[in-house]
mmCIF file of C-alpha atoms and ligand atoms in Angstrom:
data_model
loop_
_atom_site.group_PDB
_atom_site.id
_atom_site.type_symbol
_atom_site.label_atom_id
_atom_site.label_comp_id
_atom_site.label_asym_id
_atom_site.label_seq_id
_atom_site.Cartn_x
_atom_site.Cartn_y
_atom_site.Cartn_z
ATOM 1 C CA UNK A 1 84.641 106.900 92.371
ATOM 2 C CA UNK A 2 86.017 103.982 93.434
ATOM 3 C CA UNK A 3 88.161 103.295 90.739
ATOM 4 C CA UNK A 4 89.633 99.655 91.951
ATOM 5 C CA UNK A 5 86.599 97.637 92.442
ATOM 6 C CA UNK A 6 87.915 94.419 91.774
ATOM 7 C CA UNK A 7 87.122 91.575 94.218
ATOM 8 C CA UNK A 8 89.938 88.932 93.282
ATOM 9 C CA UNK A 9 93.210 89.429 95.701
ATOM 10 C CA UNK A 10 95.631 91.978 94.183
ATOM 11 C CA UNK A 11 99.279 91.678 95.134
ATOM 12 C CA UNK A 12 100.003 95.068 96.469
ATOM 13 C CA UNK A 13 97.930 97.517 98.242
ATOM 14 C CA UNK A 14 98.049 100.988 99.610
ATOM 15 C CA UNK A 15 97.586 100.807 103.157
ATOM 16 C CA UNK A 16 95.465 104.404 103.900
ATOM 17 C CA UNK A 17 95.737 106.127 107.566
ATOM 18 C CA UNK A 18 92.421 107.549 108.260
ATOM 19 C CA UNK A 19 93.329 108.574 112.046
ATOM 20 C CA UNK A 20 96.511 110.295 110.110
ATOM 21 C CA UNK A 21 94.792 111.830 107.119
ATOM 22 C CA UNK A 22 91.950 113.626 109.838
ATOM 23 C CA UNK A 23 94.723 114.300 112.261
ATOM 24 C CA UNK A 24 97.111 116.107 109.689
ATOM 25 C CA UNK A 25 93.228 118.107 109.055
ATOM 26 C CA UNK A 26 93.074 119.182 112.521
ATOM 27 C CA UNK A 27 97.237 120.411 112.476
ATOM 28 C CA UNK A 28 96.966 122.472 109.813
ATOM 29 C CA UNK A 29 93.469 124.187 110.863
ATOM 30 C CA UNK A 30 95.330 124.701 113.796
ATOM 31 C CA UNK A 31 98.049 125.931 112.358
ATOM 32 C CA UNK A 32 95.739 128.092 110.179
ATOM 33 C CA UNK A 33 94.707 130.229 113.418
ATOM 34 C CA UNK A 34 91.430 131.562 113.086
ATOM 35 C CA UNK A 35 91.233 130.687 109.407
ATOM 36 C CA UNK A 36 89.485 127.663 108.632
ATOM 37 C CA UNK A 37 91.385 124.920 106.326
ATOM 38 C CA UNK A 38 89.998 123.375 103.909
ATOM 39 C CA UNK A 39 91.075 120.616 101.782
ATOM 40 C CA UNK A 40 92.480 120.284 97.883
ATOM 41 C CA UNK A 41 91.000 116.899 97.001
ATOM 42 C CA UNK A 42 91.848 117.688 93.493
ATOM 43 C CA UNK A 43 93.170 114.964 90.737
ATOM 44 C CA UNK A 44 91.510 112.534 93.196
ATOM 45 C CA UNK A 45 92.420 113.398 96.554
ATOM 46 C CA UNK A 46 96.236 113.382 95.146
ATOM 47 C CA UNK A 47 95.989 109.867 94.056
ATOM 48 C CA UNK A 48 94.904 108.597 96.993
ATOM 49 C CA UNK A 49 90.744 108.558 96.836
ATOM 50 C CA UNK A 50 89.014 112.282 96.801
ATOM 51 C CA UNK A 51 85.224 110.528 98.004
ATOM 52 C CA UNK A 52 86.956 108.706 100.884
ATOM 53 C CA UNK A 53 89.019 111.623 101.804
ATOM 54 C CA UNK A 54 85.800 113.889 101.475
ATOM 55 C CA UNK A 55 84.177 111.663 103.656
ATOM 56 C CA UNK A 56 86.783 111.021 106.399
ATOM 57 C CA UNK A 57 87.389 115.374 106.391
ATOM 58 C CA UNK A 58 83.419 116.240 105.952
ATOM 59 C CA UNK A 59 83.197 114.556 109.299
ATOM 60 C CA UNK A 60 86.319 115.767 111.241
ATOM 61 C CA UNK A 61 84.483 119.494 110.225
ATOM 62 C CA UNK A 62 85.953 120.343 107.168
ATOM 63 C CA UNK A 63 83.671 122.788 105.103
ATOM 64 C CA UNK A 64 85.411 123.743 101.714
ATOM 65 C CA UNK A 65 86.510 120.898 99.082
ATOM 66 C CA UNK A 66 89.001 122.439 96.334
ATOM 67 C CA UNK A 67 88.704 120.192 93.100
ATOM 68 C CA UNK A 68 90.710 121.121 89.962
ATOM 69 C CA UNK A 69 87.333 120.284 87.279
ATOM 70 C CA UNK A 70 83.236 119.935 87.133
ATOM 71 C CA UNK A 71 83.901 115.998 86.956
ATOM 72 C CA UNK A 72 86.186 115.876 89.683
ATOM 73 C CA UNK A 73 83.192 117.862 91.657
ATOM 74 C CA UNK A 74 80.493 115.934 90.573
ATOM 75 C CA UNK A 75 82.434 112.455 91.805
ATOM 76 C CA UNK A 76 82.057 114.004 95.596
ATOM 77 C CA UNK A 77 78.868 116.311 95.678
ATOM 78 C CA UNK A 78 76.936 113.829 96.759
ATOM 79 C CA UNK A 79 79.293 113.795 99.938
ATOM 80 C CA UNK A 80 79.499 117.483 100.626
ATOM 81 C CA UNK A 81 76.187 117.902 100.036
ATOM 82 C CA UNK A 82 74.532 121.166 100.874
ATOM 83 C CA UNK A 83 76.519 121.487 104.016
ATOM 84 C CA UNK A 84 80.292 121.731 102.669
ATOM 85 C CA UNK A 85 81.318 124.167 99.683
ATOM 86 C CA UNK A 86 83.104 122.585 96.106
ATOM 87 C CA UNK A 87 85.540 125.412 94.605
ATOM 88 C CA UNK A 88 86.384 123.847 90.856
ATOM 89 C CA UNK A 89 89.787 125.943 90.716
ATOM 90 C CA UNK A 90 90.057 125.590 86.657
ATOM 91 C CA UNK A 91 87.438 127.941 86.383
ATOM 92 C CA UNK A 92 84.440 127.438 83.889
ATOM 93 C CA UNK A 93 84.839 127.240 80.130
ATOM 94 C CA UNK A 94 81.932 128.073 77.534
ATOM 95 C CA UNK A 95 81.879 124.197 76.797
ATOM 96 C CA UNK A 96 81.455 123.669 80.399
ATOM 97 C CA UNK A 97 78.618 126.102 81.508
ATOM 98 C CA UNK A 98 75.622 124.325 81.570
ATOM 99 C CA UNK A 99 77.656 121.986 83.582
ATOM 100 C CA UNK A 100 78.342 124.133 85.730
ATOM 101 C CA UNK A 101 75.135 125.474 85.972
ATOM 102 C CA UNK A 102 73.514 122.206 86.949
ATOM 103 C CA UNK A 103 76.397 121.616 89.900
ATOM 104 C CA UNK A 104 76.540 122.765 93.412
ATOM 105 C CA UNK A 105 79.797 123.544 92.760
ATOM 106 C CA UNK A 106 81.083 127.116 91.923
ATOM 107 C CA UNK A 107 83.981 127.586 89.813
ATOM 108 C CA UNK A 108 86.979 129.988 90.802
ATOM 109 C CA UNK A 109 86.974 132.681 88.216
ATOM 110 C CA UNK A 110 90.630 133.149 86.589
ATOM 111 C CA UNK A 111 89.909 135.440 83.224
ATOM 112 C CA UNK A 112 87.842 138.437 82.220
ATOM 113 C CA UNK A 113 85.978 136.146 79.792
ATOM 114 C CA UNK A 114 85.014 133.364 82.587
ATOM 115 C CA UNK A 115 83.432 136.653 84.764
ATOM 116 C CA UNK A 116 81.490 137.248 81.676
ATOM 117 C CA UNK A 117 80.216 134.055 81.163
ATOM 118 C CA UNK A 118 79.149 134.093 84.889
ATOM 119 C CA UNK A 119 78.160 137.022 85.826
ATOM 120 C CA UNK A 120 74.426 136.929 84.868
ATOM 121 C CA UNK A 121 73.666 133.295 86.649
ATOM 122 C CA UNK A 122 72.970 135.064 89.580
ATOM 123 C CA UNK A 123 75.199 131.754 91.233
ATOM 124 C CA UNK A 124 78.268 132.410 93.371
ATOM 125 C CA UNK A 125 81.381 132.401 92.428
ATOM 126 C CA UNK A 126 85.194 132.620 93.777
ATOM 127 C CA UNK A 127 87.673 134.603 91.850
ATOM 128 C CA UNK A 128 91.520 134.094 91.614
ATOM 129 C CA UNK A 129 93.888 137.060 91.398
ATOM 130 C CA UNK A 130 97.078 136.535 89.971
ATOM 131 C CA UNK A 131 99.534 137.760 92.645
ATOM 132 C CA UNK A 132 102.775 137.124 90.588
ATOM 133 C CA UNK A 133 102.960 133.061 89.498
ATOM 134 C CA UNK A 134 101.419 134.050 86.707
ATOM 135 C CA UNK A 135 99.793 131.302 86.156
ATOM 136 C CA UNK A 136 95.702 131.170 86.707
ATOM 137 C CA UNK A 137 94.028 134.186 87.622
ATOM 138 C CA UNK A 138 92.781 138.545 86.833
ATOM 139 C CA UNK A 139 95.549 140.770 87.223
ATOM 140 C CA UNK A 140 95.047 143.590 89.807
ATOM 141 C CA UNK A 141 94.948 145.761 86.141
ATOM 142 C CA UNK A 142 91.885 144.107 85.809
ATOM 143 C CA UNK A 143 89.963 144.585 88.852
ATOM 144 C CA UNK A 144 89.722 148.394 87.964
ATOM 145 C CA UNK A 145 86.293 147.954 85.886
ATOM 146 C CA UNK A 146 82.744 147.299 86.741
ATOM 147 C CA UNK A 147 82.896 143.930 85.320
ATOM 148 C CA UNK A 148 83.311 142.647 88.773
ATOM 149 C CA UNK A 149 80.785 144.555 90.984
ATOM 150 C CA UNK A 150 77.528 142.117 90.350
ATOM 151 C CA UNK A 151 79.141 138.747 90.981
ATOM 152 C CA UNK A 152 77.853 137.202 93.953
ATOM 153 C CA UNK A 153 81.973 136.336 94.994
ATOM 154 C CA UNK A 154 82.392 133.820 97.939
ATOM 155 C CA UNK A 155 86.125 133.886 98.446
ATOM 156 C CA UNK A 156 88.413 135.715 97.013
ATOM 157 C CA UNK A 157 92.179 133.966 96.392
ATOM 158 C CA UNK A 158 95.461 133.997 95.576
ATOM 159 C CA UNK A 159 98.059 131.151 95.085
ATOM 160 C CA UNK A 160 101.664 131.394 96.012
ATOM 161 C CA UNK A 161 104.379 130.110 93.670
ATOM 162 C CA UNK A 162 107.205 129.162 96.221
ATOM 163 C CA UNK A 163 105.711 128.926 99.549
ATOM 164 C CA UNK A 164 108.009 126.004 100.101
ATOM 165 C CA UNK A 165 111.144 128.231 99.950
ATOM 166 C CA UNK A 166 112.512 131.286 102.212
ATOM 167 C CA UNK A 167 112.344 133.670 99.206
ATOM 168 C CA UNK A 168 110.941 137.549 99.542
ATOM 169 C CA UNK A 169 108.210 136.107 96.349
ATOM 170 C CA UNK A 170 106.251 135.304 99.354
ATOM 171 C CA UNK A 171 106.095 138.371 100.883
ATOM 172 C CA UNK A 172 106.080 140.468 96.996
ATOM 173 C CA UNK A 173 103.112 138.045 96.198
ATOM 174 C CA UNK A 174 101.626 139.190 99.999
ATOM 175 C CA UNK A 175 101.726 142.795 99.353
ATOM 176 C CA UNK A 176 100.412 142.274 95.789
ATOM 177 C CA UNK A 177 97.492 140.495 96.895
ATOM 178 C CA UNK A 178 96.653 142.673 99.872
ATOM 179 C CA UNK A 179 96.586 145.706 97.249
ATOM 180 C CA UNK A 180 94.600 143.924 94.781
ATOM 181 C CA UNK A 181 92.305 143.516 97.767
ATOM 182 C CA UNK A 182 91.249 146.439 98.141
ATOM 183 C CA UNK A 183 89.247 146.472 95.090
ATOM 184 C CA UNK A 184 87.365 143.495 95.267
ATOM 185 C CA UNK A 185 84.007 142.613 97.558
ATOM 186 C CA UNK A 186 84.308 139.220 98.437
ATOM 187 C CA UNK A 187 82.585 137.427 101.942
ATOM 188 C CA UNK A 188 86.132 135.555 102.401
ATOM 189 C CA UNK A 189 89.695 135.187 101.735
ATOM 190 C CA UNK A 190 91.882 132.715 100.852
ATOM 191 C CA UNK A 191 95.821 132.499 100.500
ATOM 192 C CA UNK A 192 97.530 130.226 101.878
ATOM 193 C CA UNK A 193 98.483 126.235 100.464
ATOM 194 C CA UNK A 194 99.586 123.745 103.024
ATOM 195 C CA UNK A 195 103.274 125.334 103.152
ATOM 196 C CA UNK A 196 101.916 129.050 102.991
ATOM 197 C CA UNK A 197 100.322 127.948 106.530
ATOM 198 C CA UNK A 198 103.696 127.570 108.026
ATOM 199 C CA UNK A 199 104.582 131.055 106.764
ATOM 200 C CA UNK A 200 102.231 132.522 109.439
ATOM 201 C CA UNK A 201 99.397 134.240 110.548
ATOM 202 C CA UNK A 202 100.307 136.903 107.734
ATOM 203 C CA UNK A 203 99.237 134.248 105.312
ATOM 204 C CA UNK A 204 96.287 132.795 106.772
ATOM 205 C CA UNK A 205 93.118 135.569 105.885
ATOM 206 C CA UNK A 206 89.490 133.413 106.393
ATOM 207 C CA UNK A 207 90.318 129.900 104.398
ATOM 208 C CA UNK A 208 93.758 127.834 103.836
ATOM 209 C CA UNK A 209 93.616 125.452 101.185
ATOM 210 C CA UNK A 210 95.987 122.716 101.935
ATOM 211 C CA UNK A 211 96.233 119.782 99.592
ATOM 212 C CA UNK A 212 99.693 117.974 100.155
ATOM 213 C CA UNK A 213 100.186 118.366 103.594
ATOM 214 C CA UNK A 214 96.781 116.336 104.266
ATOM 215 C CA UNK A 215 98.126 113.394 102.852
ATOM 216 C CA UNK A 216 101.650 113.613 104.427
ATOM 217 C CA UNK A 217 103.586 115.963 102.263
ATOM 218 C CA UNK A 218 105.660 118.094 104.319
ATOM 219 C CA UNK A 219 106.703 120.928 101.905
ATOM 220 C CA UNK A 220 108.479 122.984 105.232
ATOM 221 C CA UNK A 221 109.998 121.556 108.103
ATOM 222 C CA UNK A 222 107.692 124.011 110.200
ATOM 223 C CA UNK A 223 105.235 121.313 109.557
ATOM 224 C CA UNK A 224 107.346 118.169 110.365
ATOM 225 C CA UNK A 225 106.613 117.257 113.880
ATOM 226 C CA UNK A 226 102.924 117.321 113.044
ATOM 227 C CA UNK A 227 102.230 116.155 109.663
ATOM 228 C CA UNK A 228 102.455 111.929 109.680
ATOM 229 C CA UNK A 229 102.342 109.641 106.884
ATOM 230 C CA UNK A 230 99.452 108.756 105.301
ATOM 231 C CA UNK A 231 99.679 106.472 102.519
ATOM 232 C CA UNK A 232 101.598 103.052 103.138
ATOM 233 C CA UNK A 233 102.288 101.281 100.105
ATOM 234 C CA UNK A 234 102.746 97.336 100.764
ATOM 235 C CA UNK A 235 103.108 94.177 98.365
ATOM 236 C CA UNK A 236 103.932 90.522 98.469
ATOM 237 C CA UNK A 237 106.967 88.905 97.751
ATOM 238 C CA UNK A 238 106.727 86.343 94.394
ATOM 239 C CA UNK A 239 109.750 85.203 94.392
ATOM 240 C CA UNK A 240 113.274 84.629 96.384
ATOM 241 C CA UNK A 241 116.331 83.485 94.954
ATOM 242 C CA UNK A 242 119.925 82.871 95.448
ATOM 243 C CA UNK A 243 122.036 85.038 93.400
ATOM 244 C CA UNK A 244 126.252 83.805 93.299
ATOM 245 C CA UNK A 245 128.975 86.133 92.853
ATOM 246 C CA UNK A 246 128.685 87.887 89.276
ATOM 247 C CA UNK A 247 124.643 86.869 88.674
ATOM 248 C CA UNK A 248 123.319 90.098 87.341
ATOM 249 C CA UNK A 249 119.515 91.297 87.511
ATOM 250 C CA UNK A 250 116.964 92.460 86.392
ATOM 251 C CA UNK A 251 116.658 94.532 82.711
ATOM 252 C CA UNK A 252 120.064 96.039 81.231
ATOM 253 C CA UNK A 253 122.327 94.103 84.169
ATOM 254 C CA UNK A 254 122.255 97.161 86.223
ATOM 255 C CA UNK A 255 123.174 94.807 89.291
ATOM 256 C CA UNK A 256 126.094 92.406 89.315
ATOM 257 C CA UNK A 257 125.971 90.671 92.494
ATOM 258 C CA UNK A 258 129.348 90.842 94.198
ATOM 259 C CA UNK A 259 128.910 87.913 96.638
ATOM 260 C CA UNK A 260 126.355 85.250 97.111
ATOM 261 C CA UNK A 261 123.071 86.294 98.557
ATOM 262 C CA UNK A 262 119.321 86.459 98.672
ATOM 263 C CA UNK A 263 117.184 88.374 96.780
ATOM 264 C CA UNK A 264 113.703 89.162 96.711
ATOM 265 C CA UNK A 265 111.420 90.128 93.637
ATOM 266 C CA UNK A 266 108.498 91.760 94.861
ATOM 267 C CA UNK A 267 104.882 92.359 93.085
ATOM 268 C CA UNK A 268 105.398 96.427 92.421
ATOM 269 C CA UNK A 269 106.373 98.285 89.811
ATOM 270 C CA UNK A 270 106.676 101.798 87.524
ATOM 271 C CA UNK A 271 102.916 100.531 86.697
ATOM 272 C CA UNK A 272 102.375 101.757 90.340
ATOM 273 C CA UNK A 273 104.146 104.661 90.086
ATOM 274 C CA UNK A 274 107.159 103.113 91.559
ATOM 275 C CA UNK A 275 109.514 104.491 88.777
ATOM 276 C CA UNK A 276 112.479 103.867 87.951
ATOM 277 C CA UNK A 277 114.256 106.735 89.636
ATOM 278 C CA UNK A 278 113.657 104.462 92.943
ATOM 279 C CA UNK A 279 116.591 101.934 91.163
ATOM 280 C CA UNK A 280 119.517 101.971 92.978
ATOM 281 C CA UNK A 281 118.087 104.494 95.858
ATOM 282 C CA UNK A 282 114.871 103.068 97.034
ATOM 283 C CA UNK A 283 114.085 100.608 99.573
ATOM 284 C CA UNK A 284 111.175 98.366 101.468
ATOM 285 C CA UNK A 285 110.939 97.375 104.943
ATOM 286 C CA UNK A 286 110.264 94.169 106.553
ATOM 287 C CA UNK A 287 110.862 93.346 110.522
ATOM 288 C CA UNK A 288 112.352 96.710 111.227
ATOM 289 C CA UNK A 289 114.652 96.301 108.666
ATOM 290 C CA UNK A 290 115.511 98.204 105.405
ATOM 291 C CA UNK A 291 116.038 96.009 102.280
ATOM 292 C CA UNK A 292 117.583 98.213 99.105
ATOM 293 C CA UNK A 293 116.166 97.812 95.685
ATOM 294 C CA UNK A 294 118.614 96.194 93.171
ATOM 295 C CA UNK A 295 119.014 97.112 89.447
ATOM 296 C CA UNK A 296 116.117 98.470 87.460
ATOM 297 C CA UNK A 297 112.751 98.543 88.591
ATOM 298 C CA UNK A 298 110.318 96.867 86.066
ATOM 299 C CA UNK A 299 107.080 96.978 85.238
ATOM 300 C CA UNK A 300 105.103 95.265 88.188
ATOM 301 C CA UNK A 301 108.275 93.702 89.850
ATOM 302 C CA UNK A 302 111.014 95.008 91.635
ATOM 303 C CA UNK A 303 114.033 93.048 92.910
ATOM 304 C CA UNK A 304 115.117 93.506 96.713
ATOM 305 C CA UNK A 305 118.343 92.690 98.698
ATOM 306 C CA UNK A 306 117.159 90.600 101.499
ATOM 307 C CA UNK A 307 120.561 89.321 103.112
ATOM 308 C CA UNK A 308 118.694 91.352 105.928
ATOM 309 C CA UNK A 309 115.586 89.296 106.621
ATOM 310 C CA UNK A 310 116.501 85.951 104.769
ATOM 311 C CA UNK A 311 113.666 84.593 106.206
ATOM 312 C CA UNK A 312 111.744 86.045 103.760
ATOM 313 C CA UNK A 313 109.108 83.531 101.823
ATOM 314 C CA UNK A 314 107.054 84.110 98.641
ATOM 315 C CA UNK A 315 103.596 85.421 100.327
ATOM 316 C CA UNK A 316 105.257 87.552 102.927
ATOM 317 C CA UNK A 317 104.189 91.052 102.967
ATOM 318 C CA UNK A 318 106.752 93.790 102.608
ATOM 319 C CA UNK A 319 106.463 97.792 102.820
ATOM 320 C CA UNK A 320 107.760 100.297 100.433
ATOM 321 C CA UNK A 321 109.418 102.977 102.290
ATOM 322 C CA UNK A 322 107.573 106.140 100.951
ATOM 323 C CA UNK A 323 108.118 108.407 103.906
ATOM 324 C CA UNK A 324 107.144 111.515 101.262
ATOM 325 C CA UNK A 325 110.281 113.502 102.170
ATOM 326 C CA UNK A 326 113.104 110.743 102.167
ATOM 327 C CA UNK A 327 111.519 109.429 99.022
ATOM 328 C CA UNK A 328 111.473 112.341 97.314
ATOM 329 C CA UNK A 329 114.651 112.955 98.781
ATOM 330 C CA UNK A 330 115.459 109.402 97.162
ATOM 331 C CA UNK A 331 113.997 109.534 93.843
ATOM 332 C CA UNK A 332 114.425 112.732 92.854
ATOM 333 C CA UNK A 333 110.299 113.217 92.137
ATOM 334 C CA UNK A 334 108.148 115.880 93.956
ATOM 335 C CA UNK A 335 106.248 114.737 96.829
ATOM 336 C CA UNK A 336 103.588 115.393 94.749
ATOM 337 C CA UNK A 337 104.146 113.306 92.071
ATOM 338 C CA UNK A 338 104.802 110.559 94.713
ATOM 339 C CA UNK A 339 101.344 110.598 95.619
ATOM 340 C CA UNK A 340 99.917 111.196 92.569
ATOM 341 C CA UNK A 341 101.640 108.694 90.562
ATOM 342 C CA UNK A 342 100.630 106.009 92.315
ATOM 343 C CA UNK A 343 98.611 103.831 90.195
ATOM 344 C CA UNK A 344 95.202 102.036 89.935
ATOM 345 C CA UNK A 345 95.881 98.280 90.702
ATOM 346 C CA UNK A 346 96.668 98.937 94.599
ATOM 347 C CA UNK A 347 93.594 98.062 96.361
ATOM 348 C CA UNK A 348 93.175 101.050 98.140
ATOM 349 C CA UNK A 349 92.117 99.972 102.679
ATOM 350 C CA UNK A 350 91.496 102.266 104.273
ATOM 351 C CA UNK A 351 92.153 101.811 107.958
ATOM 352 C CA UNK A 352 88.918 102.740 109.526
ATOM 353 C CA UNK A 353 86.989 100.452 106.796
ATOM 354 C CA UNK A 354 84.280 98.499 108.366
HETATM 355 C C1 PLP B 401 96.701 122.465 94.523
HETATM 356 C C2 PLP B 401 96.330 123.776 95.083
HETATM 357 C C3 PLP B 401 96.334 123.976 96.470
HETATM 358 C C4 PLP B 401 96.905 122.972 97.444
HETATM 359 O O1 PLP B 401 98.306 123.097 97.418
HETATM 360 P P1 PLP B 401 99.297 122.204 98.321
HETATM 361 O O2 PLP B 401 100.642 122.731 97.982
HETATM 362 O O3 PLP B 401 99.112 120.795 97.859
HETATM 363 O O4 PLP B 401 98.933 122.380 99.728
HETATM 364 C C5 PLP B 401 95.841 125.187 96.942
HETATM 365 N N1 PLP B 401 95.404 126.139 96.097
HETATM 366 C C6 PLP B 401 95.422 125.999 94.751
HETATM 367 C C7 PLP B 401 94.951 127.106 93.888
HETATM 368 C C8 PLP B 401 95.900 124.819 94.201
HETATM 369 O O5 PLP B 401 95.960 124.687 92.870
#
């Protein structure tokens, strides 16, 4: 859904790259060889808007939607229709069957007791095999039985745990799925997560299911020359002021200004998901040039040094710098909690809107 629909002006807004988002698609199916690539869209779309990403990647050719629950299907079924596949990767529990039942969605099977609960719908299903994270998903021990043999099983999957490192996990979890493999009927199969595509054709079976990658995460630098920015967080200036040697700013006095000069607050905040690991390391952009943040980010305002651009006016428009590698690099945070910490009150434009 569209969760902002406000119409009154907000302050800051999260400037979305369709051409990017579709073109980081086409890389990484690519990349993927002759697998196809999907797309996670889960926790919506990584923050960023799962029906407008669904929409942007149903027409660039995209034909399988990962979502993480039955709601987060249901918000982008109408989308996919009958002509793109929803996997709901939690699996289905007893309190959501009939739910389940009622969507075109089918749920990736992780336990014994969800392939019970399934197996007499006569629906399809995926199934997850725990290849060594250990976290969802049937250990090969468990694909001995029958229990298996009447599901109607679209793709069969696995999930690596450290796809973003050079460690032999990748290959153990490899040769633990392929063996697992051999006991299971399935019409496809799926490995690989955006930086399991950079560890090569090995990796790729039918489907990839790249999430972060889509949306500018690069998790290897295999994938940095072709994987651009998505999301562009912006916001207006409120306020500019003259500080004079000694002023201090902002909550606790974590600045003390050491000479006279400028500063700007600007309208974004740990309410964004700007948090306050960004104080001290983080930084916005305006006319080429990078302005630092100063003391402790607040709630909905940060303060910026603008000794830079002192031409700076309350209404201007400044950029956060949230390349997702230097600002993880920056912060400290995941570039997945980058993206998915960004909050509600952006209005969310979407450079292709009409
Ligand atoms: C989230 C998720 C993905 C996507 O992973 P990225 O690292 O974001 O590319 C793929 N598969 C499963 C099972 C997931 O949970």
């Amino acid at each position: 859904m569209d969760r902002f629909s406000g119409d009154m002006p907000t302050p800051a807004r999260l400037r979305l790259d369709s051409d990017a988002l579709v073109s980081n698609w086409r890389a990484l199916d690519q990349l993927s060889g002759s697998a196809s690539a999907g797309a996670a869209v889960k926790a919506d779309g990584y923050g960023l808007g799962a029906r407008e990403i669904t929409k942007r990647l149903m027409v660039a050719g995209c034909r399988d939607f990962y979502v993480a629950n039955w709601q987060e299907a249901a918000d982008i079924a109408d989308i996919t229709g009958d002509t793109a596949q929803i996997s709901v990767l939690n699996g289905v529990q007893d309190s959501e069957l009939s739910a389940a039942l009622a969507s075109p969605a089918k749920p990736v099977l992780n336990s014994m007791d969800q392939i019970a609960r399934w197996k007499d719908s006569g629906r399809p299903c995926d199934v997850m095999i725990n290849s060594g994270m250990n976290r969802l998903g049937l250990n090969p021990g468990e694909l001995d039985g029958a229990e298996l043999d009447h599901l109607d099983i679209d793709m069969v999957m696995s999930h690596l745990a450290s796809a973003d490192e050079d460690v032999e996990q990748n290959a153990e979890q490899l040769a633990t799925f392929r063996d697992a493999l051999k006991k299971v009927q399935a019409r496809r199969i799926s490995f690989a997560n955006s930086a399991g595509i950079a560890l090569g054709p090995d990796y790729h079976f039918d489907a990839t299911r790249p999430g972060l990658a889509l949306y500018g995460g690069i998790p290897r630098m295999e994938l940095d020359e072709q994987i651009r920015q998505v999301a562009w967080p912006e916001c207006q200036v409120l306020q500019t002021r003259q500080l004079r040697a000694g002023d201090k700013l902002g909550y606790n006095a974590r600045y003390t200004a050491e000479v006279d000069h400028r500063v700007a607050i600007v309208a974004m905040g740990y309410a964004d998901g700007y948090l306050r690991s960004f104080s001290g390391s983080g930084s916005f952009i305006a006319e080429g040039q990078n302005l630092q943040v100063l003391g402790r980010i607040s709630m909905d305002l940060t303060a910026i040094d603008i000794r830079a651009v002192p031409s700076l006016r309350e209404g201007d428009w400044v950029s956060c710098a949230y390349d997702l590698p230097k600002a993880s690099f920056a912060s400290g945070l995941s570039q997945y909690e980058l993206l998915t910490n960004l909050g509600q009150r952006f209005t969310r434009n979407w450079t292709d809107a009409p």
